[in-house]
């Protein structure tokens, strides 16, 4: 089972709110997920992203692949840099 980190849309019409979830890659966009690892609210100024960094790092270390958008959110929050550094330490 391949696990991806991606966004699931919540909210009402024209008022999007997203959950960042760990999900089986074969599942639908708003389908069944394994775990909620954060939220993203693009309507705030600036956009607000809350992530459980320990859970996100755990999933990344287990091999979960983030979507392009989630990878951007991880870079902005600094979690992606932490993950890259931990990979370098493991390889050294």
One Martini backbone bead per residue (centre of mass of N, CA, C, O) as a GRO file, in nm:
protein
   92
    1UNK     BB    1   0.091   0.039   0.027
    2UNK     BB    2   0.057   0.362  -0.079
    3UNK     BB    3   0.152   0.666   0.069
    4UNK     BB    4  -0.006   0.985   0.097
    5UNK     BB    5   0.023   1.339   0.103
    6UNK     BB    6  -0.284   1.526   0.122
    7UNK     BB    7  -0.566   1.696   0.020
    8UNK     BB    8  -0.880   1.776   0.182
    9UNK     BB    9  -1.190   1.891   0.122
   10UNK     BB   10  -1.360   2.150   0.278
   11UNK     BB   11  -1.635   2.311   0.324
   12UNK     BB   12  -1.797   2.534   0.144
   13UNK     BB   13  -1.908   2.719  -0.092
   14UNK     BB   14  -1.636   2.917  -0.164
   15UNK     BB   15  -1.504   2.785   0.133
   16UNK     BB   16  -1.218   2.668   0.173
   17UNK     BB   17  -1.094   2.368   0.344
   18UNK     BB   18  -0.808   2.187   0.463
   19UNK     BB   19  -0.675   1.865   0.485
   20UNK     BB   20  -0.402   1.688   0.603
   21UNK     BB   21  -0.338   1.360   0.468
   22UNK     BB   22  -0.316   1.020   0.514
   23UNK     BB   23  -0.318   0.810   0.215
   24UNK     BB   24  -0.420   0.607  -0.004
   25UNK     BB   25  -0.348   0.630  -0.340
   26UNK     BB   26  -0.641   0.499  -0.434
   27UNK     BB   27  -0.797   0.713  -0.316
   28UNK     BB   28  -0.999   0.950  -0.294
   29UNK     BB   29  -0.989   1.274  -0.222
   30UNK     BB   30  -1.258   1.241  -0.007
   31UNK     BB   31  -1.184   0.990   0.124
   32UNK     BB   32  -1.036   0.760   0.287
   33UNK     BB   33  -0.831   0.783   0.576
   34UNK     BB   34  -0.576   0.745   0.814
   35UNK     BB   35  -0.465   1.056   0.877
   36UNK     BB   36  -0.453   1.355   1.047
   37UNK     BB   37  -0.181   1.619   1.007
   38UNK     BB   38  -0.367   1.875   0.918
   39UNK     BB   39  -0.410   2.224   0.814
   40UNK     BB   40  -0.574   2.450   0.559
   41UNK     BB   41  -0.621   2.818   0.522
   42UNK     BB   42  -0.656   3.026   0.237
   43UNK     BB   43  -0.848   3.277   0.347
   44UNK     BB   44  -0.641   3.380   0.497
   45UNK     BB   45  -0.434   3.675   0.603
   46UNK     BB   46  -0.248   3.472   0.583
   47UNK     BB   47  -0.215   3.163   0.532
   48UNK     BB   48  -0.313   2.877   0.731
   49UNK     BB   49  -0.084   2.634   0.882
   50UNK     BB   50  -0.141   2.316   1.046
   51UNK     BB   51   0.109   2.096   1.182
   52UNK     BB   52   0.217   1.768   1.266
   53UNK     BB   53   0.541   1.721   1.267
   54UNK     BB   54   0.580   1.436   1.386
   55UNK     BB   55   0.380   1.291   1.190
   56UNK     BB   56   0.498   1.380   0.923
   57UNK     BB   57   0.783   1.264   0.966
   58UNK     BB   58   0.693   0.974   1.005
   59UNK     BB   59   0.569   0.936   0.721
   60UNK     BB   60   0.820   1.011   0.557
   61UNK     BB   61   1.003   0.783   0.682
   62UNK     BB   62   0.796   0.555   0.568
   63UNK     BB   63   0.737   0.679   0.248
   64UNK     BB   64   0.569   0.914   0.204
   65UNK     BB   65   0.404   1.103  -0.054
   66UNK     BB   66   0.390   1.419  -0.148
   67UNK     BB   67   0.236   1.652  -0.277
   68UNK     BB   68   0.299   1.943  -0.421
   69UNK     BB   69   0.139   2.117  -0.218
   70UNK     BB   70   0.243   1.986   0.044
   71UNK     BB   71   0.542   2.043  -0.007
   72UNK     BB   72   0.509   2.349   0.006
   73UNK     BB   73   0.403   2.358   0.299
   74UNK     BB   74   0.656   2.222   0.422
   75UNK     BB   75   0.857   2.438   0.336
   76UNK     BB   76   0.722   2.683   0.482
   77UNK     BB   77   0.741   2.533   0.777
   78UNK     BB   78   1.028   2.341   0.778
   79UNK     BB   79   0.990   2.026   0.757
   80UNK     BB   80   1.152   1.950   0.502
   81UNK     BB   81   1.431   2.025   0.614
   82UNK     BB   82   1.429   1.824   0.846
   83UNK     BB   83   1.405   1.574   0.667
   84UNK     BB   84   1.662   1.612   0.499
   85UNK     BB   85   1.858   1.608   0.743
   86UNK     BB   86   1.782   1.322   0.841
   87UNK     BB   87   1.878   1.180   0.581
   88UNK     BB   88   2.177   1.267   0.597
   89UNK     BB   89   2.237   1.135   0.873
   90UNK     BB   90   2.166   0.841   0.785
   91UNK     BB   91   2.389   0.836   0.545
   92UNK     BB   92   2.656   0.912   0.728
   0.00000   0.00000   0.00000
